[in-house]
Amino acid sequence: MSSRTVDLAEMRDKNFVSVACAKGTVFTLTEDGILCVFTAERTMDKWMELHVNNGYTLCATNNLLACGCSDGIIRCFDSESLEHIITLPRPPPLGEANISPDKHRVVIPTNSTSNFADTVSLQFFDNNNRLFSMYSDRTVFIWDLRRLEGVSVHRSFLNHSGAINDLKILPTSTVELTHFVTGSTDK
C-alpha cells in the first residue's frame, strides 16, 4: 500500500480534523472551520468558510453533507452543489438541559453569555432522515430531518459520566427502534 499526496493549495498550513466521502468527492474540514472539497484527481476544487470558531466533524451521504462545529452548530449542505440547506437548532446552553419530561416543546432562552457544547461527531441513519449528533457535554441527540422546514429532536440522551468517543448504529436497527452503542471514558 502506498500513499499519494494531495494538492492543498492555500490550505497547506491548516490542521485537518475530519474527512467524509460521497459520490467520488472528498470533503475535509479544518480545525478553524473551513470546508474543503477535493476531486478524484486529488486537487482542491473549492473551499468555503463555515463562519464558526472551530470545525470538528463531517458526515456525508449521496445528497447531504453535515458539518459539526463549535458552540453546538450543525450546518447541512447539498453534497453536490454545497448549497446551504439548513443550520440545525443548537442544543440547550450548558447547564440548562434539565427539562421536565411532561413538556412537549420548550424554548430555552439564550443570551450573549450563553455557552454551548461543541458538536464532536455526526452520523446519518434511516436513509438520511435521522442525524445522530454527539456533543462535548456528553449528550447525544437524534435529529428528525424528514421535514427540513420543521426539524426536531427525535430523542436525546445524557447517560455517560465521561466523554463519548464514538457511536455506532447497530445493523439490527429499524426506523421504529434504533440500537446503538457508544464508547466513552467512563470509569
Short mmCIF file of N, CA and C in Angstrom, two decimals:
data_model
loop_
_atom_site.label_atom_id
_atom_site.label_comp_id
_atom_site.label_asym_id
_atom_site.label_seq_id
_atom_site.Cartn_x
_atom_site.Cartn_y
_atom_site.Cartn_z
N MET A 1 0.85 -1.16 0.00
CA MET A 1 0.00 0.00 0.00
C MET A 1 0.90 1.23 0.00
N SER A 2 0.58 2.16 -0.86
CA SER A 2 1.37 3.40 -0.90
C SER A 2 0.41 4.59 -0.87
N SER A 3 0.91 5.67 -0.36
CA SER A 3 0.10 6.88 -0.27
C SER A 3 0.49 7.85 -1.37
N ARG A 4 -0.42 8.77 -1.69
CA ARG A 4 -0.14 9.81 -2.67
C ARG A 4 -0.53 11.14 -2.07
N THR A 5 0.18 12.16 -2.42
CA THR A 5 -0.08 13.48 -1.86
C THR A 5 -1.24 14.16 -2.57
N VAL A 6 -1.80 15.13 -1.90
CA VAL A 6 -2.89 15.94 -2.42
C VAL A 6 -2.41 17.37 -2.51
N ASP A 7 -2.85 18.07 -3.54
CA ASP A 7 -2.50 19.48 -3.68
C ASP A 7 -3.39 20.28 -2.74
N LEU A 8 -2.82 20.77 -1.63
CA LEU A 8 -3.57 21.51 -0.62
C LEU A 8 -3.72 23.00 -0.93
N ALA A 9 -3.00 23.46 -1.94
CA ALA A 9 -3.07 24.87 -2.35
C ALA A 9 -2.91 25.78 -1.14
N GLU A 10 -3.82 26.73 -0.96
CA GLU A 10 -3.69 27.71 0.13
C GLU A 10 -4.01 27.14 1.51
N MET A 11 -4.42 25.88 1.59
CA MET A 11 -4.74 25.25 2.88
C MET A 11 -3.55 24.46 3.44
N ARG A 12 -2.41 24.65 2.86
CA ARG A 12 -1.21 23.88 3.21
C ARG A 12 -0.88 23.92 4.71
N ASP A 13 -1.11 25.03 5.37
CA ASP A 13 -0.74 25.18 6.78
C ASP A 13 -1.90 24.90 7.74
N LYS A 14 -3.01 24.42 7.24
CA LYS A 14 -4.19 24.17 8.08
C LYS A 14 -4.09 22.80 8.75
N ASN A 15 -4.79 22.67 9.88
CA ASN A 15 -4.93 21.38 10.56
C ASN A 15 -6.27 20.79 10.16
N PHE A 16 -6.25 19.64 9.50
CA PHE A 16 -7.47 18.97 9.06
C PHE A 16 -7.95 18.03 10.16
N VAL A 17 -9.24 18.13 10.52
CA VAL A 17 -9.75 17.38 11.66
C VAL A 17 -10.78 16.32 11.28
N SER A 18 -11.35 16.38 10.06
CA SER A 18 -12.34 15.39 9.66
C SER A 18 -12.36 15.25 8.15
N VAL A 19 -12.80 14.06 7.71
CA VAL A 19 -12.92 13.78 6.28
C VAL A 19 -14.18 12.95 6.06
N ALA A 20 -14.84 13.18 4.92
CA ALA A 20 -16.01 12.40 4.54
C ALA A 20 -16.03 12.29 3.02
N CYS A 21 -16.62 11.22 2.51
CA CYS A 21 -16.67 10.99 1.06
C CYS A 21 -18.10 10.73 0.61
N ALA A 22 -18.42 11.22 -0.60
CA ALA A 22 -19.72 10.97 -1.21
C ALA A 22 -19.60 11.15 -2.71
N LYS A 23 -20.08 10.18 -3.47
CA LYS A 23 -20.08 10.24 -4.93
C LYS A 23 -18.74 10.63 -5.52
N GLY A 24 -17.66 10.05 -5.04
CA GLY A 24 -16.34 10.31 -5.59
C GLY A 24 -15.73 11.63 -5.17
N THR A 25 -16.38 12.37 -4.31
CA THR A 25 -15.86 13.64 -3.83
C THR A 25 -15.38 13.47 -2.40
N VAL A 26 -14.27 14.09 -2.08
CA VAL A 26 -13.73 14.04 -0.72
C VAL A 26 -13.91 15.41 -0.09
N PHE A 27 -14.55 15.43 1.07
CA PHE A 27 -14.76 16.65 1.84
C PHE A 27 -13.84 16.60 3.04
N THR A 28 -13.22 17.72 3.36
CA THR A 28 -12.40 17.81 4.57
C THR A 28 -12.80 19.07 5.34
N LEU A 29 -12.52 19.03 6.62
CA LEU A 29 -12.84 20.16 7.49
C LEU A 29 -11.59 20.52 8.27
N THR A 30 -11.28 21.81 8.30
CA THR A 30 -10.12 22.25 9.05
C THR A 30 -10.54 22.63 10.46
N GLU A 31 -9.56 22.66 11.33
CA GLU A 31 -9.78 23.00 12.73
C GLU A 31 -10.43 24.37 12.91
N ASP A 32 -10.11 25.29 12.01
CA ASP A 32 -10.68 26.64 12.12
C ASP A 32 -11.96 26.83 11.31
N GLY A 33 -12.60 25.71 10.88
CA GLY A 33 -13.93 25.78 10.29
C GLY A 33 -13.99 26.09 8.81
N ILE A 34 -13.03 25.58 8.04
CA ILE A 34 -13.07 25.75 6.59
C ILE A 34 -13.37 24.39 5.97
N LEU A 35 -14.42 24.35 5.15
CA LEU A 35 -14.81 23.14 4.45
C LEU A 35 -14.12 23.13 3.09
N CYS A 36 -13.39 22.06 2.79
CA CYS A 36 -12.67 21.93 1.53
C CYS A 36 -13.23 20.76 0.73
N VAL A 37 -13.24 20.90 -0.59
CA VAL A 37 -13.73 19.86 -1.49
C VAL A 37 -12.60 19.47 -2.43
N PHE A 38 -12.29 18.16 -2.48
CA PHE A 38 -11.24 17.64 -3.34
C PHE A 38 -11.84 16.75 -4.42
N THR A 39 -11.26 16.80 -5.60
CA THR A 39 -11.72 15.99 -6.72
C THR A 39 -11.04 14.62 -6.67
N ALA A 40 -11.48 13.72 -7.54
CA ALA A 40 -10.87 12.40 -7.66
C ALA A 40 -9.42 12.51 -8.12
N GLU A 41 -9.06 13.63 -8.73
CA GLU A 41 -7.68 13.85 -9.19
C GLU A 41 -6.79 14.40 -8.07
N ARG A 42 -7.32 14.47 -6.86
CA ARG A 42 -6.60 14.92 -5.66
C ARG A 42 -6.21 16.39 -5.71
N THR A 43 -7.04 17.20 -6.32
CA THR A 43 -6.82 18.64 -6.30
C THR A 43 -8.00 19.31 -5.59
N MET A 44 -7.71 20.40 -4.93
CA MET A 44 -8.78 21.12 -4.24
C MET A 44 -9.63 21.84 -5.27
N ASP A 45 -10.92 21.51 -5.26
CA ASP A 45 -11.85 22.10 -6.21
C ASP A 45 -12.37 23.44 -5.70
N LYS A 46 -12.75 23.46 -4.40
CA LYS A 46 -13.26 24.70 -3.80
C LYS A 46 -13.19 24.59 -2.29
N TRP A 47 -13.37 25.72 -1.65
CA TRP A 47 -13.44 25.74 -0.19
C TRP A 47 -14.38 26.85 0.24
N MET A 48 -14.90 26.71 1.46
CA MET A 48 -15.79 27.74 1.98
C MET A 48 -15.63 27.85 3.49
N GLU A 49 -15.76 29.06 3.97
CA GLU A 49 -15.70 29.37 5.40
C GLU A 49 -17.07 29.07 6.01
N LEU A 50 -17.11 28.29 7.10
CA LEU A 50 -18.38 27.95 7.75
C LEU A 50 -18.81 29.00 8.77
N HIS A 51 -18.00 29.99 9.02
CA HIS A 51 -18.31 31.07 9.97
C HIS A 51 -18.55 30.52 11.37
N VAL A 52 -17.60 29.73 11.84
CA VAL A 52 -17.62 29.15 13.19
C VAL A 52 -16.23 29.33 13.79
N ASN A 53 -16.13 29.16 15.11
CA ASN A 53 -14.83 29.25 15.75
C ASN A 53 -13.96 28.03 15.45
N ASN A 54 -14.57 26.84 15.47
CA ASN A 54 -13.84 25.60 15.22
C ASN A 54 -14.71 24.60 14.48
N GLY A 55 -14.07 23.79 13.63
CA GLY A 55 -14.73 22.68 12.98
C GLY A 55 -14.29 21.39 13.65
N TYR A 56 -15.17 20.39 13.75
CA TYR A 56 -14.83 19.14 14.42
C TYR A 56 -15.13 17.89 13.62
N THR A 57 -16.26 17.85 12.89
CA THR A 57 -16.65 16.58 12.28
C THR A 57 -17.48 16.78 11.03
N LEU A 58 -17.37 15.81 10.11
CA LEU A 58 -18.15 15.79 8.88
C LEU A 58 -18.85 14.44 8.76
N CYS A 59 -20.00 14.46 8.09
CA CYS A 59 -20.70 13.23 7.76
C CYS A 59 -21.38 13.48 6.42
N ALA A 60 -21.16 12.57 5.45
CA ALA A 60 -21.69 12.79 4.11
C ALA A 60 -22.47 11.58 3.63
N THR A 61 -23.50 11.87 2.84
CA THR A 61 -24.24 10.85 2.11
C THR A 61 -24.26 11.30 0.65
N ASN A 62 -24.99 10.58 -0.19
CA ASN A 62 -25.02 10.96 -1.60
C ASN A 62 -25.69 12.29 -1.85
N ASN A 63 -26.51 12.77 -0.90
CA ASN A 63 -27.17 14.06 -1.15
C ASN A 63 -27.01 15.08 -0.02
N LEU A 64 -26.50 14.67 1.14
CA LEU A 64 -26.35 15.60 2.25
C LEU A 64 -24.94 15.58 2.81
N LEU A 65 -24.49 16.73 3.25
CA LEU A 65 -23.22 16.88 3.96
C LEU A 65 -23.51 17.64 5.24
N ALA A 66 -23.17 17.06 6.38
CA ALA A 66 -23.38 17.72 7.68
C ALA A 66 -22.02 18.06 8.26
N CYS A 67 -21.91 19.28 8.80
CA CYS A 67 -20.66 19.77 9.40
C CYS A 67 -20.93 20.08 10.86
N GLY A 68 -20.23 19.43 11.77
CA GLY A 68 -20.36 19.68 13.20
C GLY A 68 -19.27 20.61 13.67
N CYS A 69 -19.66 21.64 14.41
CA CYS A 69 -18.73 22.71 14.75
C CYS A 69 -18.84 23.11 16.22
N SER A 70 -18.08 24.10 16.59
CA SER A 70 -18.10 24.63 17.95
C SER A 70 -19.46 25.24 18.26
N ASP A 71 -19.72 25.40 19.55
CA ASP A 71 -20.94 26.03 20.03
C ASP A 71 -22.22 25.33 19.57
N GLY A 72 -22.15 24.00 19.37
CA GLY A 72 -23.34 23.23 19.03
C GLY A 72 -23.86 23.45 17.62
N ILE A 73 -23.07 24.05 16.76
CA ILE A 73 -23.54 24.37 15.40
C ILE A 73 -23.40 23.15 14.50
N ILE A 74 -24.50 22.85 13.78
CA ILE A 74 -24.50 21.82 12.74
C ILE A 74 -25.07 22.47 11.49
N ARG A 75 -24.26 22.52 10.43
CA ARG A 75 -24.71 23.08 9.16
C ARG A 75 -24.84 21.95 8.15
N CYS A 76 -25.95 21.91 7.40
CA CYS A 76 -26.19 20.89 6.39
C CYS A 76 -26.20 21.53 5.01
N PHE A 77 -25.53 20.85 4.07
CA PHE A 77 -25.39 21.32 2.70
C PHE A 77 -25.78 20.22 1.72
N ASP A 78 -26.13 20.62 0.51
CA ASP A 78 -26.28 19.67 -0.59
C ASP A 78 -24.87 19.18 -0.92
N SER A 79 -24.65 17.87 -0.95
CA SER A 79 -23.28 17.36 -1.12
C SER A 79 -22.75 17.53 -2.54
N GLU A 80 -23.59 17.86 -3.51
CA GLU A 80 -23.08 18.10 -4.86
C GLU A 80 -22.81 19.58 -5.11
N SER A 81 -23.75 20.44 -4.75
CA SER A 81 -23.63 21.87 -5.06
C SER A 81 -23.06 22.69 -3.90
N LEU A 82 -23.03 22.13 -2.70
CA LEU A 82 -22.67 22.82 -1.46
C LEU A 82 -23.63 23.95 -1.13
N GLU A 83 -24.83 23.90 -1.67
CA GLU A 83 -25.86 24.87 -1.32
C GLU A 83 -26.28 24.63 0.13
N HIS A 84 -26.32 25.70 0.92
CA HIS A 84 -26.72 25.58 2.31
C HIS A 84 -28.18 25.18 2.38
N ILE A 85 -28.48 24.12 3.14
CA ILE A 85 -29.85 23.64 3.27
C ILE A 85 -30.44 24.12 4.60
N ILE A 86 -29.71 23.88 5.68
CA ILE A 86 -30.23 24.27 7.00
C ILE A 86 -29.09 24.28 8.01
N THR A 87 -29.23 25.15 9.00
CA THR A 87 -28.41 25.09 10.21
C THR A 87 -29.35 24.63 11.31
N LEU A 88 -29.02 23.49 11.92
CA LEU A 88 -29.90 22.93 12.95
C LEU A 88 -29.90 23.80 14.20
N PRO A 89 -30.99 23.75 14.95
CA PRO A 89 -31.00 24.48 16.23
C PRO A 89 -29.90 23.96 17.14
N ARG A 90 -29.37 24.84 17.95
CA ARG A 90 -28.33 24.41 18.89
C ARG A 90 -28.97 23.70 20.08
N PRO A 91 -28.18 22.86 20.75
CA PRO A 91 -28.71 22.23 21.97
C PRO A 91 -28.90 23.29 23.05
N PRO A 92 -29.52 22.92 24.16
CA PRO A 92 -29.65 23.90 25.25
C PRO A 92 -28.28 24.38 25.71
N PRO A 93 -28.20 25.60 26.22
CA PRO A 93 -26.91 26.09 26.74
C PRO A 93 -26.42 25.17 27.86
N LEU A 94 -25.12 25.15 28.05
CA LEU A 94 -24.54 24.32 29.10
C LEU A 94 -25.18 24.65 30.45
N GLY A 95 -25.60 23.61 31.16
CA GLY A 95 -26.22 23.77 32.46
C GLY A 95 -27.71 24.03 32.42
N GLU A 96 -28.31 24.03 31.23
CA GLU A 96 -29.74 24.35 31.11
C GLU A 96 -30.55 23.18 30.54
N ALA A 97 -30.07 21.96 30.62
CA ALA A 97 -30.72 20.84 29.94
C ALA A 97 -31.76 20.13 30.79
N ASN A 98 -31.99 20.53 32.01
CA ASN A 98 -32.97 19.85 32.85
C ASN A 98 -34.37 20.34 32.51
N ILE A 99 -35.02 19.63 31.62
CA ILE A 99 -36.34 20.00 31.15
C ILE A 99 -37.33 18.95 31.64
N SER A 100 -38.45 19.38 32.13
CA SER A 100 -39.48 18.48 32.61
C SER A 100 -39.96 17.58 31.47
N PRO A 101 -40.05 16.26 31.69
CA PRO A 101 -40.45 15.35 30.61
C PRO A 101 -41.89 15.54 30.15
N ASP A 102 -42.72 16.26 30.92
CA ASP A 102 -44.11 16.46 30.50
C ASP A 102 -44.26 17.62 29.51
N LYS A 103 -43.19 18.31 29.21
CA LYS A 103 -43.24 19.43 28.25
C LYS A 103 -42.96 18.87 26.85
N HIS A 104 -43.79 19.25 25.89
CA HIS A 104 -43.60 18.76 24.53
C HIS A 104 -42.69 19.67 23.71
N ARG A 105 -42.76 20.96 23.92
CA ARG A 105 -41.90 21.89 23.21
C ARG A 105 -41.46 22.96 24.20
N VAL A 106 -40.17 23.06 24.37
CA VAL A 106 -39.62 24.02 25.31
C VAL A 106 -38.64 24.92 24.58
N VAL A 107 -38.75 26.19 24.75
CA VAL A 107 -37.80 27.15 24.20
C VAL A 107 -36.99 27.67 25.38
N ILE A 108 -35.70 27.39 25.35
CA ILE A 108 -34.82 27.83 26.43
C ILE A 108 -34.16 29.13 25.99
N PRO A 109 -34.38 30.20 26.73
CA PRO A 109 -33.82 31.48 26.32
C PRO A 109 -32.29 31.47 26.38
N THR A 110 -31.68 32.15 25.44
CA THR A 110 -30.23 32.29 25.43
C THR A 110 -29.90 33.78 25.37
N ASN A 111 -28.67 34.07 25.74
CA ASN A 111 -28.21 35.45 25.64
C ASN A 111 -26.75 35.43 25.19
N SER A 112 -26.15 36.58 25.14
CA SER A 112 -24.79 36.67 24.60
C SER A 112 -23.75 35.97 25.47
N THR A 113 -24.10 35.65 26.71
CA THR A 113 -23.14 34.95 27.57
C THR A 113 -23.40 33.45 27.63
N SER A 114 -24.41 32.96 26.91
CA SER A 114 -24.70 31.52 26.90
C SER A 114 -23.56 30.76 26.24
N ASN A 115 -23.21 29.62 26.83
CA ASN A 115 -22.18 28.74 26.27
C ASN A 115 -22.84 27.44 25.84
N PHE A 116 -22.39 26.91 24.69
CA PHE A 116 -22.96 25.70 24.14
C PHE A 116 -21.88 24.64 23.98
N ALA A 117 -22.28 23.38 24.11
CA ALA A 117 -21.35 22.27 23.89
C ALA A 117 -20.99 22.20 22.41
N ASP A 118 -19.77 21.76 22.12
CA ASP A 118 -19.33 21.59 20.74
C ASP A 118 -19.91 20.32 20.15
N THR A 119 -20.19 20.33 18.85
CA THR A 119 -20.65 19.14 18.14
C THR A 119 -19.41 18.36 17.74
N VAL A 120 -19.21 17.17 18.30
CA VAL A 120 -17.96 16.44 18.08
C VAL A 120 -18.08 15.25 17.15
N SER A 121 -19.32 14.77 16.87
CA SER A 121 -19.48 13.65 15.96
C SER A 121 -20.88 13.66 15.37
N LEU A 122 -20.99 13.21 14.12
CA LEU A 122 -22.27 13.15 13.42
C LEU A 122 -22.37 11.83 12.67
N GLN A 123 -23.59 11.30 12.57
CA GLN A 123 -23.81 10.08 11.79
C GLN A 123 -25.25 10.05 11.29
N PHE A 124 -25.41 9.86 9.97
CA PHE A 124 -26.74 9.74 9.38
C PHE A 124 -27.28 8.33 9.57
N PHE A 125 -28.63 8.23 9.63
CA PHE A 125 -29.31 6.94 9.76
C PHE A 125 -30.68 7.06 9.10
N ASP A 126 -31.29 5.93 8.81
CA ASP A 126 -32.66 5.89 8.28
C ASP A 126 -32.77 6.67 6.98
N ASN A 127 -31.91 6.30 6.01
CA ASN A 127 -31.96 6.90 4.69
C ASN A 127 -31.89 8.43 4.75
N ASN A 128 -31.03 8.93 5.63
CA ASN A 128 -30.77 10.37 5.83
C ASN A 128 -31.90 11.10 6.52
N ASN A 129 -32.89 10.40 7.05
CA ASN A 129 -33.99 11.04 7.76
C ASN A 129 -33.66 11.35 9.21
N ARG A 130 -32.63 10.73 9.73
CA ARG A 130 -32.21 10.97 11.11
C ARG A 130 -30.71 11.26 11.13
N LEU A 131 -30.35 12.16 12.02
CA LEU A 131 -28.94 12.52 12.19
C LEU A 131 -28.60 12.40 13.67
N PHE A 132 -27.65 11.53 13.99
CA PHE A 132 -27.14 11.42 15.36
C PHE A 132 -26.07 12.48 15.54
N SER A 133 -26.13 13.22 16.63
CA SER A 133 -25.09 14.20 16.93
C SER A 133 -24.62 13.98 18.36
N MET A 134 -23.31 13.98 18.53
CA MET A 134 -22.71 13.86 19.86
C MET A 134 -22.08 15.20 20.19
N TYR A 135 -22.26 15.62 21.44
CA TYR A 135 -21.76 16.92 21.89
C TYR A 135 -20.72 16.74 22.98
N SER A 136 -19.92 17.76 23.17
CA SER A 136 -18.82 17.70 24.13
C SER A 136 -19.29 17.63 25.58
N ASP A 137 -20.57 17.89 25.85
CA ASP A 137 -21.08 17.77 27.22
C ASP A 137 -21.68 16.39 27.49
N ARG A 138 -21.40 15.41 26.61
CA ARG A 138 -21.80 14.01 26.74
C ARG A 138 -23.25 13.76 26.34
N THR A 139 -23.89 14.69 25.67
CA THR A 139 -25.25 14.45 25.21
C THR A 139 -25.23 13.90 23.79
N VAL A 140 -26.25 13.13 23.48
CA VAL A 140 -26.48 12.61 22.13
C VAL A 140 -27.89 13.02 21.74
N PHE A 141 -28.01 13.64 20.58
CA PHE A 141 -29.32 13.99 20.03
C PHE A 141 -29.54 13.16 18.78
N ILE A 142 -30.78 12.74 18.56
CA ILE A 142 -31.18 12.17 17.28
C ILE A 142 -32.13 13.18 16.66
N TRP A 143 -31.70 13.78 15.56
CA TRP A 143 -32.49 14.80 14.87
C TRP A 143 -33.38 14.15 13.83
N ASP A 144 -34.63 14.57 13.75
CA ASP A 144 -35.56 14.11 12.73
C ASP A 144 -35.50 15.09 11.56
N LEU A 145 -34.97 14.63 10.42
CA LEU A 145 -34.76 15.50 9.27
C LEU A 145 -35.79 15.26 8.16
N ARG A 146 -36.87 14.56 8.45
CA ARG A 146 -37.85 14.26 7.40
C ARG A 146 -38.44 15.53 6.79
N ARG A 147 -38.67 16.55 7.60
CA ARG A 147 -39.18 17.84 7.11
C ARG A 147 -38.14 18.90 7.49
N LEU A 148 -37.34 19.32 6.54
CA LEU A 148 -36.27 20.26 6.85
C LEU A 148 -36.79 21.62 7.29
N GLU A 149 -38.01 21.97 6.92
CA GLU A 149 -38.58 23.23 7.38
C GLU A 149 -39.07 23.13 8.82
N GLY A 150 -39.11 21.92 9.36
CA GLY A 150 -39.56 21.72 10.74
C GLY A 150 -38.72 20.68 11.46
N VAL A 151 -37.41 20.83 11.42
CA VAL A 151 -36.50 19.88 12.05
C VAL A 151 -36.78 19.83 13.55
N SER A 152 -36.75 18.63 14.11
CA SER A 152 -36.99 18.49 15.55
C SER A 152 -36.05 17.43 16.12
N VAL A 153 -35.93 17.44 17.44
CA VAL A 153 -35.16 16.42 18.14
C VAL A 153 -36.08 15.22 18.34
N HIS A 154 -35.70 14.09 17.77
CA HIS A 154 -36.47 12.86 17.93
C HIS A 154 -36.25 12.28 19.33
N ARG A 155 -35.00 12.21 19.76
CA ARG A 155 -34.64 11.71 21.09
C ARG A 155 -33.37 12.40 21.54
N SER A 156 -33.16 12.45 22.84
CA SER A 156 -31.89 12.95 23.37
C SER A 156 -31.49 12.09 24.55
N PHE A 157 -30.19 11.99 24.77
CA PHE A 157 -29.64 11.13 25.81
C PHE A 157 -28.52 11.85 26.55
N LEU A 158 -28.41 11.58 27.83
CA LEU A 158 -27.29 12.04 28.65
C LEU A 158 -27.01 10.92 29.64
N ASN A 159 -26.19 9.95 29.22
CA ASN A 159 -26.02 8.74 30.00
C ASN A 159 -24.59 8.46 30.45
N HIS A 160 -23.63 9.24 30.06
CA HIS A 160 -22.23 8.97 30.40
C HIS A 160 -21.70 9.98 31.40
N SER A 161 -20.75 9.52 32.21
CA SER A 161 -20.09 10.43 33.14
C SER A 161 -18.78 10.96 32.56
N GLY A 162 -18.30 10.33 31.49
CA GLY A 162 -17.08 10.77 30.83
C GLY A 162 -17.37 11.10 29.38
N ALA A 163 -16.36 11.60 28.70
CA ALA A 163 -16.50 12.00 27.29
C ALA A 163 -16.89 10.80 26.43
N ILE A 164 -17.78 11.03 25.45
CA ILE A 164 -18.15 10.00 24.49
C ILE A 164 -17.18 10.08 23.33
N ASN A 165 -16.53 8.96 23.03
CA ASN A 165 -15.51 8.94 21.98
C ASN A 165 -16.01 8.41 20.64
N ASP A 166 -17.07 7.60 20.67
CA ASP A 166 -17.55 7.03 19.42
C ASP A 166 -18.99 6.55 19.59
N LEU A 167 -19.69 6.47 18.47
CA LEU A 167 -21.06 5.98 18.44
C LEU A 167 -21.22 5.18 17.16
N LYS A 168 -21.79 3.98 17.27
CA LYS A 168 -22.06 3.15 16.11
C LYS A 168 -23.51 2.69 16.16
N ILE A 169 -24.18 2.78 15.03
CA ILE A 169 -25.55 2.29 14.91
C ILE A 169 -25.47 0.82 14.53
N LEU A 170 -26.18 -0.02 15.26
CA LEU A 170 -26.11 -1.46 15.04
C LEU A 170 -26.97 -1.86 13.83
N PRO A 171 -26.56 -2.94 13.13
CA PRO A 171 -27.31 -3.37 11.95
C PRO A 171 -28.72 -3.87 12.27
N THR A 172 -29.01 -4.17 13.52
CA THR A 172 -30.35 -4.63 13.90
C THR A 172 -31.34 -3.47 14.02
N SER A 173 -30.90 -2.26 13.82
CA SER A 173 -31.75 -1.08 13.97
C SER A 173 -32.82 -1.01 12.89
N THR A 174 -33.95 -0.47 13.28
CA THR A 174 -35.04 -0.19 12.34
C THR A 174 -35.46 1.26 12.55
N VAL A 175 -36.36 1.74 11.72
CA VAL A 175 -36.85 3.11 11.87
C VAL A 175 -37.55 3.26 13.21
N GLU A 176 -38.29 2.23 13.62
CA GLU A 176 -39.04 2.31 14.87
C GLU A 176 -38.14 2.18 16.11
N LEU A 177 -37.10 1.37 16.01
CA LEU A 177 -36.25 1.11 17.16
C LEU A 177 -34.78 1.14 16.73
N THR A 178 -34.08 2.14 17.17
CA THR A 178 -32.68 2.31 16.81
C THR A 178 -31.80 1.77 17.92
N HIS A 179 -30.93 0.82 17.57
CA HIS A 179 -29.96 0.29 18.52
C HIS A 179 -28.60 0.91 18.21
N PHE A 180 -27.97 1.44 19.23
CA PHE A 180 -26.63 1.98 19.01
C PHE A 180 -25.79 1.77 20.26
N VAL A 181 -24.49 1.77 20.07
CA VAL A 181 -23.55 1.64 21.17
C VAL A 181 -22.63 2.84 21.18
N THR A 182 -22.16 3.19 22.36
CA THR A 182 -21.22 4.31 22.48
C THR A 182 -19.99 3.83 23.22
N GLY A 183 -18.87 4.46 22.94
CA GLY A 183 -17.65 4.23 23.69
C GLY A 183 -17.30 5.52 24.41
N SER A 184 -16.95 5.39 25.69
CA SER A 184 -16.67 6.62 26.44
C SER A 184 -15.53 6.38 27.43
N THR A 185 -15.17 7.44 28.12
CA THR A 185 -14.11 7.36 29.11
C THR A 185 -14.67 7.22 30.51
N ASP A 186 -15.90 6.66 30.64
CA ASP A 186 -16.49 6.43 31.96
C ASP A 186 -15.55 5.57 32.79
N LYS A 187 -15.55 5.80 34.06
CA LYS A 187 -14.72 5.00 34.98
C LYS A 187 -15.61 4.03 35.72
#
